[in-house]
DNA sequence: ACAAAAGTGTTGTCTGTACACCCATGC
DNA sequence: GCATGGGTGTACAGACAACACTTTTGT
C-alpha cells in the first residue's frame, strides 16, 4: 500500500544569503540572475533541490557552486512558502545563510556567476522575497552572534582587535566602547595575541590575534552572553 | 519560456508540535498515526501541503484539523530534509510549533484523532525524526520565552502567579525563586490583579491575574529580557 | 615635533541572586 | 489552633556603561 499516492508535489528551491566582512562593512554576495523570470535583476544565489540530496546538502551544493568553498559555517534560516512569492510559478524556498571570509573567495568565480559583494547598507532591490530573506538573515545573525562566537567565521585567520570590534559594530549596527569591548573579548578567553603587528593602518601598529580553537568550540556549544 | 522545466518535484509535509500546559507539566499533543508506514505509532500531527495554499496556511490547516482552533500562536520551527527521514519515500517536512490553552481543546476531538496530551517529561518514542523535532521545539520555546512574553499563550485567561511560575519552570526545566520571579513579572507591567481569588488549592486563596493586552503586544514586538 | 591610531583602569549604577518569615483561611 | 500555600524585603555580588589620557612610531 502506498499511502502517499495522489499527494501534490512541489518545486523546492534553496536560496543562500552569503555574508562577508571586508574590514569595514558587512557585505552580502549577490548574483545577477541568469534565467527568467526577472533575468538580470539582483538575486540571492539559489538552485533547486535534487531528488537524491538532502536539503542541507542542496544548500551546501548551491554555496559550493558559487564560491567553490566547503566546510563553511551555514545555518538554515527559514522556509518561505507564500503562494505567489515566485512570479513565474509556485516555488517554495528554503533559505540558508553562510558566513565566509571574503579573502577566501576567488575573484575569477565572481565574474563567472555575475556575482558581486554588496554592502548591506546600500542593498539594491532584489527579486521576489529575497530582500525579506536578507532582512531576516541579518536579524538572525544579530541574535546568533549575541550568544555564539560565530562572528569569527567572517574574519581572516589573523585579525586585530579593531577589526573584530568593527565587525561586531557592523553586525549589531551600533557603536561599541573600545575599552569595554576589549575587556569583554579577553574575558571570553577565546583569542591569543600572536605578538606580531599589523603596520599598515597606524604608525604604532596593532597586534594580530588568532582564535583559540578549543575554547571556540566549547563556546559554540555552550553558548555565551555577548550583548 | 519556462525556465523551471525538468526540475524535480517533492512531497512536502507539515508537522506540528502542539504545546499545552495543564498547570503542572508542559505537554504535547500527539496522535496515533492512522496510515502506513508506522501505523499506530505515536506521531506529531501532520499533513501534506496542497497546491493552493501557502506553507503557513497549510500549518494552520493541520492545526485546525486536529484542534478546531484558529488564531493560535504558531511559529515555523525548521525544515527537515534528510533523504531517509521518512522510511516510506522521500518527504521533506516543515515543522511548526503552536501554543494552545489545553482547556480550549475539545475532548471529543481527541478521540476522533486518536490524540493524547502527553507530558514532555515522559515522551514515548515517536516515528521518523519527530522526537528530534520535539527536542528542537522545546529548545526554541526556551529561547523564545526568554525574550518574548509568549508563555502566556499557554495559560487560561485568569491565572495565579503560582501557575505562571510553574509554567516558566516547566519550560526552562529549572526551579525559580518565588520572590524574584514575582518581582520580575511585576516589573514587566504586563499583568493585572483582578482582585478575585482562586480558593481550591489553598486556604488563603491566591489572586487571579489577567494580561494587559496593550503592554503584551508591545513586549512581543520589542522583546524583553526574562532570563 | 606632530599626527594618527593603539592600548589601557576606575567608578557608579544596575541587575541578578540568595535567603526566611508572617499572613489568611478552612478545617 | 494548626496546617497549608500565598505573599513580601533586604543585602551582597557581579555585570555593564560611561569616561580620557598615554604610548608608539613614521613622516
CSV table of C-alpha atoms (C1' of nucleotides) in Angstrom, one decimal:
chain,number,residue,atom,x,y,z
A,1,UNK,CA,0.0,0.0,0.0
A,2,UNK,CA,1.2,3.4,-0.9
A,3,UNK,CA,-0.4,5.9,1.4
A,4,UNK,CA,1.3,8.8,-0.3
A,5,UNK,CA,-0.5,8.4,-3.6
A,6,UNK,CA,-2.2,11.4,-5.1
A,7,UNK,CA,-0.3,13.8,-3.0
A,8,UNK,CA,0.8,17.0,-4.8
A,9,UNK,CA,4.4,17.6,-5.4
A,10,UNK,CA,6.2,20.9,-5.2
A,11,UNK,CA,9.2,22.8,-6.7
A,12,UNK,CA,11.6,23.3,-3.9
A,13,UNK,CA,14.4,25.8,-4.0
A,14,UNK,CA,17.4,26.8,-1.9
A,15,UNK,CA,18.3,30.5,-1.5
A,16,UNK,CA,21.6,31.4,0.1
A,17,UNK,CA,22.4,34.6,2.0
A,18,UNK,CA,26.2,34.7,2.0
A,19,UNK,CA,27.7,37.2,4.4
A,20,UNK,CA,31.2,38.5,4.2
A,21,UNK,CA,33.2,41.2,6.0
A,22,UNK,CA,35.8,43.4,4.3
A,23,UNK,CA,37.2,45.0,7.5
A,24,UNK,CA,34.7,47.8,7.3
A,25,UNK,CA,31.2,46.8,6.2
A,26,UNK,CA,29.1,43.7,6.4
A,27,UNK,CA,28.5,42.6,2.9
A,28,UNK,CA,26.4,40.1,1.0
A,29,UNK,CA,27.2,38.1,-2.1
A,30,UNK,CA,24.6,38.6,-4.8
A,31,UNK,CA,24.2,37.5,-8.4
A,32,UNK,CA,22.6,38.9,-11.5
A,33,UNK,CA,20.0,36.3,-12.3
A,34,UNK,CA,20.7,34.4,-15.5
A,35,UNK,CA,17.2,32.9,-16.1
A,36,UNK,CA,13.7,34.1,-16.5
A,37,UNK,CA,11.7,35.4,-14.8
A,38,UNK,CA,13.5,38.5,-13.6
A,39,UNK,CA,16.6,37.9,-15.7
A,40,UNK,CA,19.4,40.3,-15.0
A,41,UNK,CA,18.0,41.5,-11.7
A,42,UNK,CA,19.9,41.2,-8.4
A,43,UNK,CA,19.1,38.0,-6.6
A,44,UNK,CA,20.4,35.6,-3.9
A,45,UNK,CA,22.3,32.6,-5.2
A,46,UNK,CA,19.9,29.7,-5.4
A,47,UNK,CA,19.1,26.4,-7.0
A,48,UNK,CA,16.6,23.6,-6.9
A,49,UNK,CA,16.7,20.7,-4.6
A,50,UNK,CA,17.5,17.5,-6.4
A,51,UNK,CA,15.8,14.1,-5.8
A,52,UNK,CA,18.9,12.5,-4.4
A,53,UNK,CA,20.2,15.1,-2.0
A,54,UNK,CA,19.2,16.2,1.5
A,55,UNK,CA,18.1,19.8,1.9
A,56,UNK,CA,21.2,20.6,3.8
A,57,UNK,CA,23.3,19.0,1.1
A,58,UNK,CA,21.5,21.0,-1.5
A,59,UNK,CA,22.3,24.2,0.4
A,60,UNK,CA,26.0,23.2,0.5
A,61,UNK,CA,26.0,22.4,-3.1
A,62,UNK,CA,24.5,25.8,-4.0
A,63,UNK,CA,27.1,27.5,-1.9
A,64,UNK,CA,29.8,25.5,-3.5
A,65,UNK,CA,28.7,26.3,-7.0
A,66,UNK,CA,29.0,30.0,-6.3
A,67,UNK,CA,32.0,30.1,-4.1
A,68,UNK,CA,33.9,26.8,-4.6
A,69,UNK,CA,34.0,26.6,-0.8
A,70,UNK,CA,33.2,23.7,1.5
A,71,UNK,CA,33.2,23.4,5.3
A,72,UNK,CA,31.6,26.8,5.7
A,73,UNK,CA,29.5,27.9,8.6
A,74,UNK,CA,26.0,27.5,7.3
A,75,UNK,CA,22.6,27.6,9.0
A,76,UNK,CA,19.1,27.1,7.9
A,77,UNK,CA,17.2,30.3,8.1
A,78,UNK,CA,13.5,29.8,7.2
A,79,UNK,CA,11.2,28.2,4.7
A,80,UNK,CA,9.4,30.8,2.5
A,81,UNK,CA,6.2,29.4,1.2
A,82,UNK,CA,3.8,32.1,0.1
A,83,UNK,CA,1.8,31.1,-3.0
A,84,UNK,CA,2.9,33.9,-5.2
A,85,UNK,CA,6.4,34.6,-3.9
A,86,UNK,CA,7.9,33.5,-7.3
A,87,UNK,CA,6.2,35.3,-10.0
A,88,UNK,CA,6.6,32.6,-12.5
A,89,UNK,CA,5.2,29.6,-10.8
A,90,UNK,CA,4.8,28.1,-7.4
A,91,UNK,CA,8.2,27.6,-5.8
A,92,UNK,CA,8.8,27.1,-2.1
A,93,UNK,CA,12.2,28.2,-1.0
A,94,UNK,CA,14.3,27.2,2.0
A,95,UNK,CA,16.8,30.0,2.8
A,96,UNK,CA,20.2,29.4,4.4
A,97,UNK,CA,22.8,31.9,5.5
A,98,UNK,CA,26.5,31.3,5.3
A,99,UNK,CA,29.5,33.1,6.8
A,100,UNK,CA,32.6,33.2,4.7
A,101,UNK,CA,35.9,35.1,4.7
A,102,UNK,CA,35.9,37.4,1.7
A,103,UNK,CA,39.6,36.8,1.2
A,104,UNK,CA,39.0,33.1,0.6
A,105,UNK,CA,36.7,34.0,-2.2
A,106,UNK,CA,38.2,33.7,-5.7
A,107,UNK,CA,37.7,36.7,-8.0
A,108,UNK,CA,37.5,34.7,-11.2
A,109,UNK,CA,34.4,33.0,-9.8
A,110,UNK,CA,32.8,36.3,-9.3
A,111,UNK,CA,32.7,37.1,-13.0
A,112,UNK,CA,31.7,33.6,-14.0
A,113,UNK,CA,28.5,34.0,-12.0
A,114,UNK,CA,27.8,37.7,-12.4
A,115,UNK,CA,28.3,37.9,-8.7
A,116,UNK,CA,29.2,40.9,-6.5
A,117,UNK,CA,29.9,41.7,-2.9
A,118,UNK,CA,27.4,44.5,-1.9
A,119,UNK,CA,27.4,46.3,1.3
A,120,UNK,CA,24.2,45.6,3.2
A,121,UNK,CA,23.9,49.3,3.9
A,122,UNK,CA,23.3,50.0,0.3
A,123,UNK,CA,21.4,47.0,-0.8
A,124,UNK,CA,19.6,47.2,-4.2
A,125,UNK,CA,16.2,45.9,-4.8
A,126,UNK,CA,16.2,42.1,-5.0
A,127,UNK,CA,13.9,39.8,-6.8
A,128,UNK,CA,10.9,38.1,-5.3
A,129,UNK,CA,11.1,38.0,-1.5
A,130,UNK,CA,14.8,37.9,-1.4
A,131,UNK,CA,15.1,41.3,0.3
A,132,UNK,CA,12.9,40.0,3.1
A,133,UNK,CA,15.2,36.9,3.4
A,134,UNK,CA,18.2,39.2,3.8
A,135,UNK,CA,16.5,41.2,6.5
A,136,UNK,CA,15.6,38.0,8.3
A,137,UNK,CA,19.1,36.7,8.0
A,138,UNK,CA,20.6,40.0,9.3
A,139,UNK,CA,18.3,39.7,12.3
A,140,UNK,CA,19.1,36.1,12.9
A,141,UNK,CA,22.8,36.8,12.6
A,142,UNK,CA,22.4,39.5,15.3
A,143,UNK,CA,20.7,37.1,17.6
A,144,UNK,CA,23.1,34.3,17.0
A,145,UNK,CA,26.2,36.4,17.4
A,146,UNK,CA,25.0,37.6,20.8
A,147,UNK,CA,25.1,34.0,22.0
A,148,UNK,CA,27.7,32.2,19.9
A,149,UNK,CA,31.1,33.2,18.8
A,150,UNK,CA,30.3,32.7,15.1
A,151,UNK,CA,31.3,36.2,14.2
A,152,UNK,CA,34.8,34.9,13.9
A,153,UNK,CA,33.9,32.9,10.9
A,154,UNK,CA,33.9,36.2,8.9
A,155,UNK,CA,37.4,37.2,9.8
A,156,UNK,CA,40.7,36.2,8.3
A,157,UNK,CA,42.9,33.8,10.4
A,158,UNK,CA,44.9,36.8,11.8
A,159,UNK,CA,43.0,39.9,12.8
A,160,UNK,CA,43.4,42.9,15.0
A,161,UNK,CA,41.1,43.9,17.9
A,162,UNK,CA,40.0,46.9,15.9
A,163,UNK,CA,38.8,44.6,13.0
A,164,UNK,CA,37.0,42.4,15.4
A,165,UNK,CA,35.2,45.3,17.0
A,166,UNK,CA,34.3,46.8,13.7
A,167,UNK,CA,32.8,43.5,12.7
A,168,UNK,CA,30.6,43.4,15.8
A,169,UNK,CA,29.6,47.0,15.2
A,170,UNK,CA,28.7,46.2,11.6
A,171,UNK,CA,26.6,43.2,12.7
A,172,UNK,CA,24.8,45.0,15.6
A,173,UNK,CA,24.6,48.3,13.7
A,174,UNK,CA,25.6,50.2,16.9
A,175,UNK,CA,29.0,51.6,18.0
A,176,UNK,CA,30.7,49.8,20.9
A,177,UNK,CA,33.0,51.2,23.5
A,178,UNK,CA,36.6,50.2,22.7
A,179,UNK,CA,37.7,49.5,26.3
A,180,UNK,CA,34.6,47.6,27.3
A,181,UNK,CA,34.8,45.6,24.1
A,182,UNK,CA,38.4,44.7,24.6
A,183,UNK,CA,37.7,43.6,28.2
A,184,UNK,CA,34.7,41.5,27.2
A,185,UNK,CA,36.5,39.7,24.4
A,186,UNK,CA,39.5,39.0,26.7
A,187,UNK,CA,37.2,37.7,29.4
A,188,UNK,CA,35.9,35.1,27.0
A,189,UNK,CA,39.5,33.8,26.7
A,190,UNK,CA,39.0,33.0,23.1
A,191,UNK,CA,41.7,34.8,21.3
A,192,UNK,CA,45.5,34.7,21.6
A,193,UNK,CA,48.0,37.5,20.8
A,194,UNK,CA,50.4,36.4,18.2
A,195,UNK,CA,52.9,39.1,19.2
A,196,UNK,CA,53.1,40.2,15.6
A,197,UNK,CA,51.9,43.6,14.5
A,198,UNK,CA,49.9,44.9,11.6
A,199,UNK,CA,51.6,48.1,10.5
A,200,UNK,CA,49.6,49.4,7.5
A,201,UNK,CA,46.8,51.2,9.3
A,202,UNK,CA,48.8,53.0,12.0
A,203,UNK,CA,52.3,54.1,13.0
A,204,UNK,CA,52.2,52.3,16.2
A,205,UNK,CA,50.9,49.1,14.7
A,206,UNK,CA,48.3,46.8,16.3
A,207,UNK,CA,48.7,43.2,17.4
A,208,UNK,CA,47.4,40.3,15.3
A,209,UNK,CA,45.3,37.9,17.2
A,210,UNK,CA,44.2,34.3,16.4
A,211,UNK,CA,41.4,32.1,17.8
A,212,UNK,CA,41.8,29.5,20.4
A,213,UNK,CA,40.1,26.6,18.5
A,214,UNK,CA,39.3,24.6,21.6
A,215,UNK,CA,37.8,27.4,23.6
A,216,UNK,CA,35.9,28.5,20.5
A,217,UNK,CA,34.3,25.1,20.0
A,218,UNK,CA,33.4,25.0,23.7
A,219,UNK,CA,31.7,28.4,23.5
A,220,UNK,CA,29.9,27.5,20.3
A,221,UNK,CA,28.4,24.5,22.0
A,222,UNK,CA,27.6,26.1,25.4
A,223,UNK,CA,26.7,29.5,24.2
A,224,UNK,CA,27.8,32.8,25.7
A,225,UNK,CA,26.4,36.2,26.5
A,226,UNK,CA,28.0,38.8,24.4
A,227,UNK,CA,25.4,41.6,24.4
B,1,UNK,CA,9.8,30.2,-21.9
B,2,UNK,CA,9.5,28.1,-18.9
B,3,UNK,CA,12.9,28.0,-17.1
B,4,UNK,CA,11.6,25.7,-14.4
B,5,UNK,CA,11.1,22.7,-16.8
B,6,UNK,CA,12.6,19.4,-15.9
B,7,UNK,CA,13.0,20.4,-12.3
B,8,UNK,CA,12.2,17.6,-9.8
B,9,UNK,CA,9.2,18.0,-7.5
B,10,UNK,CA,9.0,16.9,-3.9
B,11,UNK,CA,6.5,15.7,-1.4
B,12,UNK,CA,6.2,18.4,1.2
B,13,UNK,CA,4.7,17.8,4.6
B,14,UNK,CA,3.8,19.9,7.7
B,15,UNK,CA,4.4,18.5,11.2
B,16,UNK,CA,3.0,20.3,14.2
B,17,UNK,CA,4.4,20.4,17.7
B,18,UNK,CA,1.5,21.5,19.8
B,19,UNK,CA,2.4,22.6,23.3
B,20,UNK,CA,-0.1,22.8,26.2
B,21,UNK,CA,0.2,23.4,29.9
B,22,UNK,CA,-2.1,21.7,32.5
B,23,UNK,CA,-1.0,23.8,35.5
B,24,UNK,CA,1.8,21.4,36.3
B,25,UNK,CA,3.6,20.0,33.3
B,26,UNK,CA,4.4,21.1,29.8
B,27,UNK,CA,2.6,18.7,27.5
B,28,UNK,CA,2.5,17.9,23.8
B,29,UNK,CA,-0.4,16.8,21.7
B,30,UNK,CA,0.4,13.6,19.8
B,31,UNK,CA,-1.6,11.3,17.6
B,32,UNK,CA,-1.6,7.6,16.9
B,33,UNK,CA,-0.8,7.5,13.2
B,34,UNK,CA,-3.6,6.2,11.1
B,35,UNK,CA,-1.7,5.5,7.9
B,36,UNK,CA,1.2,3.4,6.8
B,37,UNK,CA,4.1,3.4,7.3
B,38,UNK,CA,4.3,3.2,11.1
B,39,UNK,CA,0.6,2.9,11.5
B,40,UNK,CA,-0.5,3.1,15.2
B,41,UNK,CA,2.8,4.6,16.4
B,42,UNK,CA,2.9,7.9,18.2
B,43,UNK,CA,3.5,10.8,15.9
B,44,UNK,CA,3.1,14.5,15.6
B,45,UNK,CA,0.1,15.8,13.8
B,46,UNK,CA,0.9,16.3,10.2
B,47,UNK,CA,-0.3,16.6,6.7
B,48,UNK,CA,0.8,17.4,3.2
B,49,UNK,CA,0.9,20.8,1.7
B,50,UNK,CA,-1.7,21.4,-1.0
B,51,UNK,CA,-1.0,23.1,-4.3
B,52,UNK,CA,-3.2,26.1,-3.5
B,53,UNK,CA,-2.2,27.0,0.0
B,54,UNK,CA,0.9,28.8,1.4
B,55,UNK,CA,3.1,26.8,3.7
B,56,UNK,CA,1.9,28.9,6.7
B,57,UNK,CA,-1.7,28.3,5.7
B,58,UNK,CA,-1.0,24.6,5.5
B,59,UNK,CA,0.3,24.6,9.0
B,60,UNK,CA,-2.7,26.5,10.2
B,61,UNK,CA,-5.0,24.0,8.4
B,62,UNK,CA,-3.2,21.0,10.0
B,63,UNK,CA,-3.6,22.6,13.4
B,64,UNK,CA,-7.2,23.3,12.8
B,65,UNK,CA,-7.9,19.8,11.7
B,66,UNK,CA,-6.7,18.4,14.9
B,67,UNK,CA,-7.8,21.1,17.3
B,68,UNK,CA,-10.6,23.0,15.7
B,69,UNK,CA,-8.7,26.2,16.8
B,70,UNK,CA,-7.7,29.2,14.8
B,71,UNK,CA,-5.9,32.4,15.8
B,72,UNK,CA,-3.3,30.3,17.7
B,73,UNK,CA,0.3,31.4,18.4
B,74,UNK,CA,2.2,29.4,15.8
B,75,UNK,CA,5.8,29.7,14.5
B,76,UNK,CA,7.8,27.9,11.9
B,77,UNK,CA,10.5,25.8,13.5
B,78,UNK,CA,12.6,24.2,10.9
B,79,UNK,CA,12.6,22.3,7.6
B,80,UNK,CA,13.7,18.7,8.0
B,81,UNK,CA,15.1,17.4,4.8
B,82,UNK,CA,17.2,14.3,5.2
B,83,UNK,CA,16.8,11.8,2.4
B,84,UNK,CA,15.6,8.9,4.5
B,85,UNK,CA,13.8,10.7,7.3
B,86,UNK,CA,10.5,9.1,6.1
B,87,UNK,CA,11.0,5.4,5.8
B,88,UNK,CA,8.4,5.1,3.1
B,89,UNK,CA,9.5,7.6,0.5
B,90,UNK,CA,11.2,10.9,0.3
B,91,UNK,CA,9.2,13.5,2.1
B,92,UNK,CA,10.5,16.9,3.2
B,93,UNK,CA,8.8,18.2,6.3
B,94,UNK,CA,8.4,21.7,7.6
B,95,UNK,CA,7.8,21.7,11.3
B,96,UNK,CA,5.8,24.3,13.2
B,97,UNK,CA,5.1,24.7,16.8
B,98,UNK,CA,1.9,26.0,18.4
B,99,UNK,CA,1.0,27.2,21.9
B,100,UNK,CA,-2.6,26.5,22.9
B,101,UNK,CA,-4.6,26.5,26.1
B,102,UNK,CA,-5.4,22.9,27.0
B,103,UNK,CA,-8.7,24.0,28.3
B,104,UNK,CA,-9.7,25.3,24.9
B,105,UNK,CA,-9.2,21.9,23.5
B,106,UNK,CA,-12.4,19.8,23.0
B,107,UNK,CA,-12.3,16.3,24.3
B,108,UNK,CA,-14.4,14.8,21.6
B,109,UNK,CA,-11.8,15.9,19.1
B,110,UNK,CA,-9.2,13.9,21.0
B,111,UNK,CA,-10.9,10.6,20.4
B,112,UNK,CA,-11.7,11.3,16.8
B,113,UNK,CA,-8.0,11.7,16.0
B,114,UNK,CA,-6.5,9.1,18.4
B,115,UNK,CA,-4.9,12.1,20.1
B,116,UNK,CA,-3.5,12.5,23.6
B,117,UNK,CA,-1.8,15.1,25.7
B,118,UNK,CA,1.5,13.6,26.8
B,119,UNK,CA,3.9,15.2,29.3
B,120,UNK,CA,7.1,16.0,27.7
B,121,UNK,CA,8.9,14.5,30.6
B,122,UNK,CA,7.6,11.1,29.7
B,123,UNK,CA,7.6,11.2,26.0
B,124,UNK,CA,7.3,7.9,24.2
B,125,UNK,CA,9.2,7.1,21.0
B,126,UNK,CA,7.9,8.9,18.0
B,127,UNK,CA,8.1,8.0,14.4
B,128,UNK,CA,10.7,9.2,12.0
B,129,UNK,CA,12.6,12.3,13.2
B,130,UNK,CA,9.6,13.5,15.2
B,131,UNK,CA,11.4,13.1,18.5
B,132,UNK,CA,14.2,15.4,17.2
B,133,UNK,CA,11.5,17.9,16.1
B,134,UNK,CA,10.1,18.0,19.6
B,135,UNK,CA,13.5,18.4,21.2
B,136,UNK,CA,14.2,21.3,18.8
B,137,UNK,CA,10.8,22.8,19.5
B,138,UNK,CA,11.5,22.7,23.3
B,139,UNK,CA,14.8,24.4,22.8
B,140,UNK,CA,13.3,27.0,20.6
B,141,UNK,CA,10.5,27.6,23.1
B,142,UNK,CA,13.1,28.2,25.8
B,143,UNK,CA,14.9,30.7,23.7
B,144,UNK,CA,11.8,32.5,22.6
B,145,UNK,CA,10.2,32.7,26.1
B,146,UNK,CA,13.4,34.3,27.4
B,147,UNK,CA,12.8,37.2,25.0
B,148,UNK,CA,9.1,37.3,24.3
B,149,UNK,CA,6.1,37.1,26.5
B,150,UNK,CA,4.6,34.2,24.6
B,151,UNK,CA,4.5,31.9,27.6
B,152,UNK,CA,1.1,33.5,28.4
B,153,UNK,CA,-0.4,31.9,25.3
B,154,UNK,CA,-0.4,28.6,27.2
B,155,UNK,CA,-2.4,29.9,30.2
B,156,UNK,CA,-6.1,30.3,30.7
B,157,UNK,CA,-7.4,33.9,30.7
B,158,UNK,CA,-7.2,34.1,34.5
B,159,UNK,CA,-4.3,32.6,36.3
B,160,UNK,CA,-2.4,32.8,39.5
B,161,UNK,CA,1.2,33.9,40.0
B,162,UNK,CA,2.0,30.3,41.1
B,163,UNK,CA,0.6,28.9,37.8
B,164,UNK,CA,2.6,31.4,35.8
B,165,UNK,CA,5.8,30.5,37.7
B,166,UNK,CA,5.2,26.8,37.4
B,167,UNK,CA,4.8,27.3,33.6
B,168,UNK,CA,8.1,29.0,33.3
B,169,UNK,CA,9.7,26.4,35.5
B,170,UNK,CA,8.3,23.7,33.2
B,171,UNK,CA,9.6,25.5,30.1
B,172,UNK,CA,13.1,26.2,31.4
B,173,UNK,CA,13.3,22.9,33.3
B,174,UNK,CA,14.7,24.7,36.3
B,175,UNK,CA,13.2,25.9,39.6
B,176,UNK,CA,12.8,29.6,40.0
B,177,UNK,CA,12.8,31.7,43.2
B,178,UNK,CA,9.3,32.8,44.1
B,179,UNK,CA,10.1,36.3,45.2
B,180,UNK,CA,12.5,37.1,42.4
B,181,UNK,CA,10.0,35.7,39.9
B,182,UNK,CA,7.2,37.8,41.3
B,183,UNK,CA,9.3,40.9,41.2
B,184,UNK,CA,10.4,40.3,37.7
B,185,UNK,CA,6.9,39.7,36.3
B,186,UNK,CA,5.6,42.8,38.1
B,187,UNK,CA,8.4,44.9,36.7
B,188,UNK,CA,7.3,44.0,33.2
B,189,UNK,CA,4.0,45.6,34.0
B,190,UNK,CA,2.2,43.0,31.9
B,191,UNK,CA,-0.4,41.5,34.3
B,192,UNK,CA,-3.1,43.0,36.3
B,193,UNK,CA,-4.6,41.7,39.6
B,194,UNK,CA,-8.3,41.0,39.1
B,195,UNK,CA,-8.8,41.2,42.9
B,196,UNK,CA,-10.6,37.9,42.7
B,197,UNK,CA,-9.2,34.8,44.4
B,198,UNK,CA,-8.8,31.2,43.4
B,199,UNK,CA,-9.7,29.1,46.5
B,200,UNK,CA,-9.3,25.5,45.6
B,201,UNK,CA,-5.5,25.0,46.1
B,202,UNK,CA,-5.0,26.8,49.4
B,203,UNK,CA,-6.9,28.1,52.4
B,204,UNK,CA,-5.7,31.6,51.9
B,205,UNK,CA,-6.5,31.7,48.3
B,206,UNK,CA,-4.4,33.3,45.6
B,207,UNK,CA,-5.3,36.2,43.3
B,208,UNK,CA,-6.2,35.7,39.7
B,209,UNK,CA,-4.3,37.8,37.3
B,210,UNK,CA,-5.0,38.7,33.6
B,211,UNK,CA,-2.8,40.1,30.9
B,212,UNK,CA,-2.6,43.7,29.9
B,213,UNK,CA,-3.2,43.3,26.2
B,214,UNK,CA,-1.5,46.5,25.1
B,215,UNK,CA,1.6,46.0,27.1
B,216,UNK,CA,1.8,42.4,26.0
B,217,UNK,CA,1.7,43.3,22.3
B,218,UNK,CA,4.4,46.0,22.9
B,219,UNK,CA,6.7,43.5,24.6
B,220,UNK,CA,6.0,40.9,21.9
B,221,UNK,CA,7.2,43.4,19.3
B,222,UNK,CA,10.1,44.9,21.2
B,223,UNK,CA,11.3,41.9,23.0
B,224,UNK,CA,12.3,41.7,26.6
B,225,UNK,CA,14.9,40.0,28.8
B,226,UNK,CA,13.4,37.5,31.0
B,227,UNK,CA,16.2,35.2,31.8
C,1,DA,C1',57.6,67.6,16.8
C,2,DC,C1',53.4,66.0,15.5
C,3,DA,C1',49.8,63.3,13.6
C,4,DA,C1',47.2,59.1,13.9
C,5,DA,C1',45.7,55.0,15.7
C,6,DA,C1',46.6,51.7,19.8
C,7,DG,C1',46.1,50.5,24.2
C,8,DT,C1',44.8,50.7,28.9
C,9,DG,C1',41.6,51.5,34.6
C,10,DT,C1',38.3,53.3,37.6
C,11,DT,C1',33.9,54.3,39.3
C,12,DG,C1',28.9,54.4,39.8
C,13,DT,C1',24.7,52.1,38.6
C,14,DC,C1',22.0,48.4,37.7
C,15,DT,C1',20.6,43.7,37.6
C,16,DG,C1',20.5,39.2,39.4
C,17,DT,C1',20.5,36.2,43.2
C,18,DA,C1',20.2,34.3,47.7
C,19,DC,C1',17.6,33.9,51.6
C,20,DA,C1',13.2,33.4,55.8
C,21,DC,C1',9.2,35.0,57.9
C,22,DC,C1',4.4,36.4,58.6
C,23,DC,C1',-0.5,36.1,56.6
C,24,DA,C1',-5.1,34.5,55.7
C,25,DT,C1',-8.1,30.9,55.9
C,26,DG,C1',-10.6,26.2,56.2
C,27,DC,C1',-10.8,22.6,58.8
D,1,DG,C1',-5.2,26.2,66.9
D,2,DC,C1',-2.9,24.4,63.3
D,3,DA,C1',-1.7,23.1,58.7
D,4,DT,C1',-1.4,24.8,54.1
D,5,DG,C1',0.0,27.5,50.4
D,6,DG,C1',0.4,32.9,49.5
D,7,DG,C1',2.7,36.8,49.7
D,8,DT,C1',6.5,40.0,50.7
D,9,DG,C1',12.0,42.9,51.5
D,10,DT,C1',16.9,43.2,52.0
D,11,DA,C1',21.7,42.7,51.3
D,12,DC,C1',25.6,41.2,48.6
D,13,DA,C1',28.0,40.3,44.3
D,14,DG,C1',28.8,40.6,39.5
D,15,DA,C1',28.0,42.8,35.1
D,16,DC,C1',27.6,46.8,32.5
D,17,DA,C1',28.3,51.5,31.0
D,18,DA,C1',30.5,55.8,31.0
D,19,DC,C1',34.5,58.2,30.6
D,20,DA,C1',40.2,60.4,28.9
D,21,DC,C1',44.8,60.0,28.8
D,22,DT,C1',49.4,57.9,27.5
D,23,DT,C1',52.1,55.2,24.0
D,24,DT,C1',54.3,54.3,19.8
D,25,DT,C1',56.4,55.4,15.6
D,26,DG,C1',56.6,57.1,10.6
D,27,DT,C1',56.9,61.2,8.5
